[in-house]
Amino acid sequence: MKIAIVHHPETTPKILAAQRMSEKDKLSSFTCMYGGTGKMHKDNPNRHTIDILQQMGEYYAQIGVPWKPQAYQKAIGTLKKLEVKIDCFEDAIRLPNIGTRIAKKIEEICTTGHLRTLDNALADPTHKTLQLFLRIYGVGLSQAHKWIQAGHKSLDDLLALPDLHKNQRIGIDHYDDFNTRIPRDEVTALGDIVKKVAADINLNVEAIIGGSYRRGADTSGDIDFIITKRNTRSSWDLLSFLETLVARLTCDGFLVAALTVPASSGSKWHGACALPGNPLWRRIDFLVVPETEFGAALLYFTGDDIFNRSIRLLASKKNMRLNQKGLYKDVLRTFGREKLSEGTLVEGGDERKIFDLLGVPWRPPHERICR
DNA sequence: CTCCAGCCTAC
DNA sequence: GTAGGC
DNA sequence: GGAG
Ligand SMILES: O=c1ccn([C@H]2C[C@H](O)[C@@H](COP(=O)(O)OP(=O)(O)OP(=O)(O)O)O2)c(=O)[nH]1
Ligand SMILES: [Mg+2]
């Protein structure tokens, strides 16, 4: 029995528990295996570190550095679960998803309160403009950087450009709308309108709101519908319904723009809508799926995106493949993990069965918040 | 040193 | 083929 | 940038 031994921080039970997550079974490195509720204690002792690392990751994403943003996201995920403050390199380096580079940064944040790398980055005068442009729907890194390079500084500058894409123009015209979160009650109200019209067209159709709403969020970035119909076996069986639905909702003045529409093989309609009497345009998505693909589609459209990527990666490690249509087995891949064969469908209809088949404990939607 | 999800539409 | 998006 |  050890007595009177001074406890080094890294030997506290909480840190040991976190270390254990990374060792042993490799499965625990998949965030889909334990999920998350997105709720971090407001008194999380690492909140300042998390905030700075978040900004660092966002910065790398904005300048287009590949993978670093995801790496920061994972490191942040680790810190969010801790109840103990990590303030030195030695403690940080022991944690899963935190290596030497981020451990150093954690120490710098805790001793100086900030990160010089980040301060320098944010001091760049074009950075604010970059952020402005990147929040335009239909504008990504490539376009935003080209416009900056060309000296553009404001949304008005951009509106004068002759070669704006259709959606980029809409994105600029409705810049504030699309960057305004939608309160949960409004999502419910928008949902009721769609459900009513859908039922009026065909009583065998069901419309479910997925996305962040299904995960229980109090505000959403957009509204995501999964639309299905009894006794259907291909999304092709629902395309005529989708056309009718869109036509009716457009006629009613509810749908105000189409952003992307499905090709003959497609199943997703993306556009904008507005509540009567509310000038704000909201982005809206319809995913039409046959009964046989409902579970996989629900899983996909419930997300979050990090959860999806994690569970799909897990599937691929088991020689399977998960997409919005189903779970497939015996998928052949190259040494570079590139898909060579489709594999054979094992399950598409039932969300729970997909979890089971992958050995992932069932997570209700509100426990699939991994960012 | 290699891998990091998987798919769709617009241009 | 590339960009942007879910 | 981290894991394997
Ligand atoms: O890169 C992505 C983006 C989204 N999705 C899935 C998960 C996500 O939950 C769903 C709907 O996408 P959306 O962009 O609407 O995200 P959200 O989770 O609904 O959040 P928000 O409140 O911002 O709409 O599509 C992915 O699988 N990969
Ligand atoms: Mg959404």
XYZ file of C-alpha atoms (C1' of nucleotides) and ligand atoms in Angstrom:
421
model
C 0.000 0.000 0.000
C 1.405 3.313 -1.021
C 1.187 6.062 1.481
C 2.109 9.682 1.495
C 2.903 9.672 -2.164
C 2.291 13.013 -3.749
C -0.339 12.714 -6.439
C 0.893 13.925 -9.776
C -1.959 15.382 -11.782
C -1.728 12.675 -14.433
C -2.398 9.974 -11.886
C -5.755 11.338 -10.836
C -8.537 8.886 -11.561
C -10.240 11.154 -14.077
C -7.183 11.483 -16.251
C -6.497 7.782 -16.006
C -10.034 7.129 -17.155
C -9.531 9.366 -20.149
C -6.249 7.674 -20.976
C -7.955 4.330 -20.833
C -10.348 5.449 -23.549
C -7.498 5.550 -26.020
C -5.728 2.338 -25.057
C -7.320 -1.076 -25.041
C -10.003 -1.431 -27.636
C -9.571 0.691 -30.735
C -13.341 0.979 -30.973
C -13.457 3.667 -28.335
C -11.593 5.937 -30.721
C -14.830 6.111 -32.706
C -16.933 8.903 -31.329
C -20.087 7.108 -32.490
C -19.391 4.395 -29.894
C -20.000 6.676 -26.935
C -21.734 9.630 -28.540
C -22.198 12.969 -26.857
C -24.957 15.343 -25.939
C -23.220 18.522 -27.037
C -23.793 19.827 -23.547
C -20.622 20.915 -21.923
C -20.790 21.994 -18.302
C -20.671 25.784 -18.296
C -18.112 25.392 -15.573
C -15.940 23.023 -17.599
C -12.470 23.931 -16.361
C -11.088 23.671 -19.888
C -13.601 26.019 -21.521
C -11.066 28.707 -22.260
C -8.648 26.210 -23.812
C -11.511 24.746 -25.815
C -12.530 28.166 -27.057
C -9.044 29.020 -28.287
C -8.501 25.626 -29.905
C -11.902 26.002 -31.566
C -10.823 29.301 -33.088
C -7.536 27.778 -34.201
C -9.360 24.915 -35.929
C -11.798 27.304 -37.572
C -8.922 29.407 -38.797
C -7.254 26.423 -40.447
C -10.582 25.473 -42.021
C -10.963 28.984 -43.413
C -7.559 29.004 -45.044
C -8.178 25.536 -46.450
C -5.633 23.447 -44.586
C -6.760 19.818 -44.954
C -7.411 17.605 -41.885
C -6.129 19.962 -39.227
C -9.622 21.273 -38.530
C -10.847 17.716 -37.939
C -7.866 17.016 -35.716
C -8.656 20.082 -33.611
C -12.295 19.024 -33.476
C -11.310 15.635 -32.069
C -8.972 17.161 -29.510
C -11.753 19.510 -28.418
C -14.082 16.532 -28.116
C -11.669 14.958 -25.654
C -11.379 18.114 -23.554
C -15.160 18.587 -23.452
C -15.629 15.285 -21.671
C -13.144 16.069 -18.911
C -14.016 17.465 -15.535
C -10.458 18.243 -14.599
C -8.381 21.151 -15.838
C -5.519 20.249 -18.133
C -2.846 22.895 -17.876
C 0.461 21.333 -18.806
C 2.029 19.410 -21.649
C 2.539 16.228 -19.632
C -1.142 15.879 -18.729
C -2.359 16.863 -22.159
C -0.164 14.488 -24.137
C -1.612 11.458 -22.339
C -5.107 12.143 -23.633
C -6.602 10.563 -26.734
C -6.525 12.724 -29.862
C -4.027 15.098 -28.311
C -0.447 14.845 -29.540
C 2.660 16.944 -29.077
C 1.525 19.878 -31.200
C -1.810 20.436 -29.492
C -0.425 19.560 -26.058
C 2.104 22.396 -26.475
C -0.672 24.756 -27.453
C -2.742 23.741 -24.429
C 0.184 24.575 -22.187
C 0.689 27.919 -23.907
C -2.992 28.779 -23.559
C -2.972 27.934 -19.863
C 0.190 29.822 -19.024
C -0.291 32.926 -21.200
C -4.053 32.950 -21.695
C -3.727 33.006 -25.460
C -2.060 31.498 -28.524
C 0.439 33.533 -30.557
C -0.229 31.491 -33.684
C -3.888 32.429 -33.461
C -3.260 36.081 -32.598
C -1.048 36.438 -35.662
C -3.574 34.704 -37.838
C -6.466 36.882 -36.734
C -4.388 40.031 -37.187
C -4.463 39.474 -40.953
C -6.601 42.306 -42.344
C -8.222 40.113 -45.003
C -9.391 37.591 -42.459
C -12.612 39.447 -41.625
C -13.476 39.702 -45.302
C -12.769 36.026 -45.746
C -15.178 35.233 -42.915
C -17.801 37.484 -44.499
C -17.545 35.744 -47.868
C -17.432 32.215 -46.472
C -20.800 32.723 -44.839
C -22.455 33.212 -48.212
C -24.503 30.199 -49.208
C -22.926 28.785 -52.379
C -19.504 30.237 -51.684
C -16.644 28.094 -50.459
C -12.935 28.465 -49.891
C -11.960 28.576 -53.517
C -14.321 31.357 -54.533
C -13.832 33.366 -51.337
C -10.077 33.413 -51.757
C -10.334 34.381 -55.425
C -12.536 37.322 -54.559
C -10.181 38.447 -51.810
C -7.264 38.142 -54.192
C -9.191 40.294 -56.655
C -9.593 42.946 -53.971
C -13.284 42.613 -53.234
C -14.269 43.706 -49.765
C -18.046 43.841 -49.399
C -21.165 41.979 -50.413
C -22.040 44.939 -52.631
C -18.758 44.498 -54.494
C -19.778 40.926 -55.191
C -23.307 41.759 -56.318
C -21.781 43.809 -59.113
C -19.927 40.796 -60.495
C -21.354 39.469 -63.756
C -20.454 35.815 -63.295
C -22.007 35.102 -59.910
C -23.645 31.691 -59.798
C -27.398 31.594 -59.348
C -27.242 30.353 -55.770
C -24.449 32.712 -54.834
C -26.660 35.644 -55.825
C -29.473 34.235 -53.699
C -26.979 33.635 -50.897
C -25.889 37.272 -50.976
C -29.417 38.670 -51.362
C -30.467 36.637 -48.317
C -27.182 36.753 -46.462
C -28.680 37.669 -43.106
C -31.659 35.340 -43.481
C -29.527 32.310 -44.138
C -27.191 33.159 -41.296
C -30.011 33.482 -38.792
C -30.721 30.384 -36.732
C -34.318 29.151 -36.698
C -36.013 28.860 -33.292
C -37.324 25.376 -32.578
C -40.950 26.549 -32.489
C -40.628 27.977 -35.965
C -39.168 24.714 -37.261
C -42.195 22.958 -35.788
C -44.527 25.451 -37.470
C -42.777 25.121 -40.818
C -42.973 21.357 -40.401
C -46.709 21.451 -39.797
C -47.284 23.308 -43.032
C -45.315 20.755 -45.026
C -46.963 17.813 -43.269
C -50.416 19.136 -43.994
C -49.798 19.603 -47.685
C -48.055 16.228 -47.902
C -51.015 14.478 -46.285
C -53.355 16.294 -48.616
C -51.491 14.929 -51.631
C -51.092 11.379 -50.399
C -52.121 9.858 -47.075
C -49.524 7.092 -47.328
C -46.756 9.622 -47.114
C -45.012 10.532 -43.896
C -42.774 13.565 -43.341
C -40.350 13.590 -40.419
C -38.128 16.483 -39.424
C -34.527 15.300 -39.021
C -31.277 17.218 -38.671
C -30.523 19.213 -35.557
C -34.254 19.407 -34.793
C -34.473 15.646 -34.330
C -31.426 15.868 -32.076
C -33.394 18.228 -29.845
C -31.657 21.507 -30.710
C -33.383 24.744 -29.586
C -32.345 26.388 -32.845
C -31.562 24.980 -36.261
C -29.614 26.218 -39.259
C -32.230 24.854 -41.632
C -35.106 22.356 -41.789
C -34.396 18.821 -42.906
C -37.277 16.604 -43.984
C -37.207 12.885 -44.563
C -40.190 11.926 -46.636
C -41.232 8.341 -47.076
C -44.195 6.366 -48.390
C -45.502 2.901 -47.568
C -44.707 0.061 -49.944
C -42.035 1.874 -51.898
C -38.724 0.226 -52.904
C -36.849 2.977 -54.731
C -36.624 6.751 -54.370
C -37.781 6.794 -57.958
C -41.221 5.801 -56.577
C -41.356 9.131 -54.745
C -40.097 11.592 -57.310
C -43.514 12.343 -58.724
C -44.796 12.945 -55.215
C -41.875 15.288 -54.570
C -42.647 17.216 -57.729
C -46.249 17.634 -56.680
C -45.281 18.627 -53.161
C -42.832 21.252 -54.380
C -45.328 22.575 -56.913
C -48.063 22.887 -54.287
C -45.832 24.518 -51.680
C -44.456 26.923 -54.273
C -47.925 27.825 -55.391
C -48.901 28.486 -51.782
C -46.008 30.905 -51.510
C -44.292 28.736 -48.909
C -41.342 27.693 -51.061
C -39.586 30.774 -52.381
C -36.535 29.391 -54.195
C -35.116 26.131 -55.516
C -31.393 25.800 -54.884
C -30.673 22.266 -56.059
C -33.136 19.797 -57.523
C -32.777 16.030 -57.869
C -31.729 14.492 -61.153
C -33.668 11.427 -62.248
C -31.661 9.208 -59.897
C -31.589 11.731 -57.078
C -33.651 12.063 -53.947
C -32.844 15.433 -52.430
C -34.480 18.791 -53.041
C -32.907 21.833 -51.495
C -34.390 25.276 -51.459
C -35.756 28.081 -49.357
C -39.073 28.710 -47.690
C -40.764 31.358 -45.582
C -43.577 31.399 -43.064
C -46.538 33.560 -44.042
C -46.008 36.985 -42.520
C -42.341 36.333 -41.822
C -39.933 37.974 -44.260
C -37.024 35.723 -43.303
C -36.086 33.085 -45.833
C -35.137 29.716 -44.382
C -33.228 26.908 -46.051
C -35.177 23.697 -46.381
C -34.246 20.164 -47.487
C -36.449 17.306 -48.624
C -34.968 13.832 -48.767
C -37.368 11.347 -50.326
C -36.752 7.729 -49.456
C -38.524 4.432 -50.039
C -39.623 2.422 -47.026
C -36.715 0.020 -47.630
C -34.141 2.786 -47.113
C -35.912 4.684 -44.369
C -33.650 3.622 -41.486
C -30.430 4.479 -43.280
C -31.853 7.788 -44.477
C -33.038 8.697 -40.990
C -29.622 7.830 -39.574
C -27.926 9.943 -42.228
C -30.235 12.935 -41.958
C -30.187 12.933 -38.154
C -26.406 13.257 -38.015
C -24.627 15.115 -36.752
C -22.053 15.118 -39.521
C -19.261 14.104 -37.144
C -21.333 11.193 -35.885
C -22.031 10.117 -39.475
C -18.391 10.234 -40.457
C -17.446 8.258 -37.406
C -20.004 5.498 -37.867
C -19.254 5.311 -41.597
C -15.557 5.007 -40.892
C -16.315 2.241 -38.413
C -18.364 0.460 -41.063
C -15.523 0.710 -43.560
C -13.117 -0.813 -41.043
C -15.439 -3.822 -40.932
C -15.375 -4.171 -44.715
C -18.788 -2.610 -44.822
C -20.111 0.641 -46.210
C -22.814 2.903 -44.826
C -24.576 5.518 -46.890
C -28.016 7.167 -46.948
C -29.538 4.056 -48.539
C -28.239 1.288 -46.369
C -25.496 -0.772 -44.795
C -23.598 -3.012 -47.205
C -21.209 -5.881 -46.435
C -18.268 -7.449 -48.255
C -17.228 -4.176 -49.821
C -13.912 -4.534 -51.627
C -11.481 -1.683 -51.331
C -8.044 -0.869 -52.703
C -5.032 -0.580 -50.398
C -5.807 3.103 -50.320
C -9.295 2.226 -49.036
C -10.912 3.345 -52.261
C -14.141 1.488 -52.961
C -13.871 -1.269 -55.589
C -17.237 -2.979 -55.219
C -20.622 -1.961 -53.945
C -20.982 -4.888 -51.561
C -24.314 -6.461 -50.767
C -27.086 -4.705 -48.896
C -27.608 -5.961 -45.345
C -30.016 -3.402 -43.916
C -31.654 -0.170 -44.951
C -35.107 -0.037 -43.426
C -34.411 -0.030 -39.700
C -32.177 2.507 -37.966
C -31.721 0.372 -34.849
C -30.699 -2.699 -36.813
C -27.941 -0.727 -38.476
C -26.526 0.196 -35.067
C -26.766 -3.467 -34.009
C -25.101 -4.834 -37.102
C -22.211 -2.437 -36.590
C -21.930 -3.200 -32.882
C -22.667 0.405 -31.985
C -24.784 0.802 -28.841
C -28.076 2.485 -29.690
C -27.901 6.245 -29.358
C -31.060 8.295 -29.293
C -30.724 11.360 -31.539
C -29.828 13.753 -28.705
C -26.783 11.589 -27.939
C -25.477 11.908 -31.463
C -24.108 15.392 -30.940
C -20.396 14.932 -31.467
C -19.252 18.461 -32.327
C 4.234 6.712 -44.193
C -0.888 6.643 -44.952
C -5.432 7.506 -43.825
C -9.078 10.668 -42.465
C -17.385 9.378 -45.160
C -19.907 9.021 -48.859
C -22.729 10.888 -51.838
C -25.271 14.550 -54.950
C -25.950 18.732 -58.133
C -24.271 23.140 -60.546
C -21.130 24.953 -63.477
C -13.101 17.891 -63.438
C -13.841 21.231 -59.673
C -16.572 23.540 -56.258
C -19.995 23.569 -52.937
C -23.250 21.328 -50.119
C -25.955 17.709 -47.135
C -2.727 17.204 -36.522
C -3.276 12.467 -34.499
C -3.550 7.433 -34.757
C -2.048 3.184 -36.384
O -21.250 17.018 -44.347
C -22.355 16.593 -43.952
C -23.420 17.453 -43.621
C -24.588 16.916 -43.167
N -24.735 15.576 -43.034
C -25.980 15.003 -42.506
C -25.988 15.070 -40.996
C -26.807 16.267 -40.717
O -27.431 16.188 -39.456
C -27.822 16.229 -41.831
C -28.442 17.567 -42.128
O -27.441 18.495 -42.506
P -27.422 19.988 -41.957
O -26.330 20.703 -42.697
O -28.777 20.569 -42.050
O -26.938 19.856 -40.448
P -27.773 19.825 -39.103
O -27.177 18.745 -38.284
O -29.223 19.737 -39.347
O -27.421 21.197 -38.390
P -28.086 22.639 -38.669
O -28.832 23.002 -37.446
O -26.931 23.532 -38.915
O -28.952 22.520 -39.871
O -27.085 15.740 -42.953
C -23.703 14.727 -43.370
O -23.831 13.529 -43.251
N -22.543 15.268 -43.815
Mg -30.179 21.022 -40.646
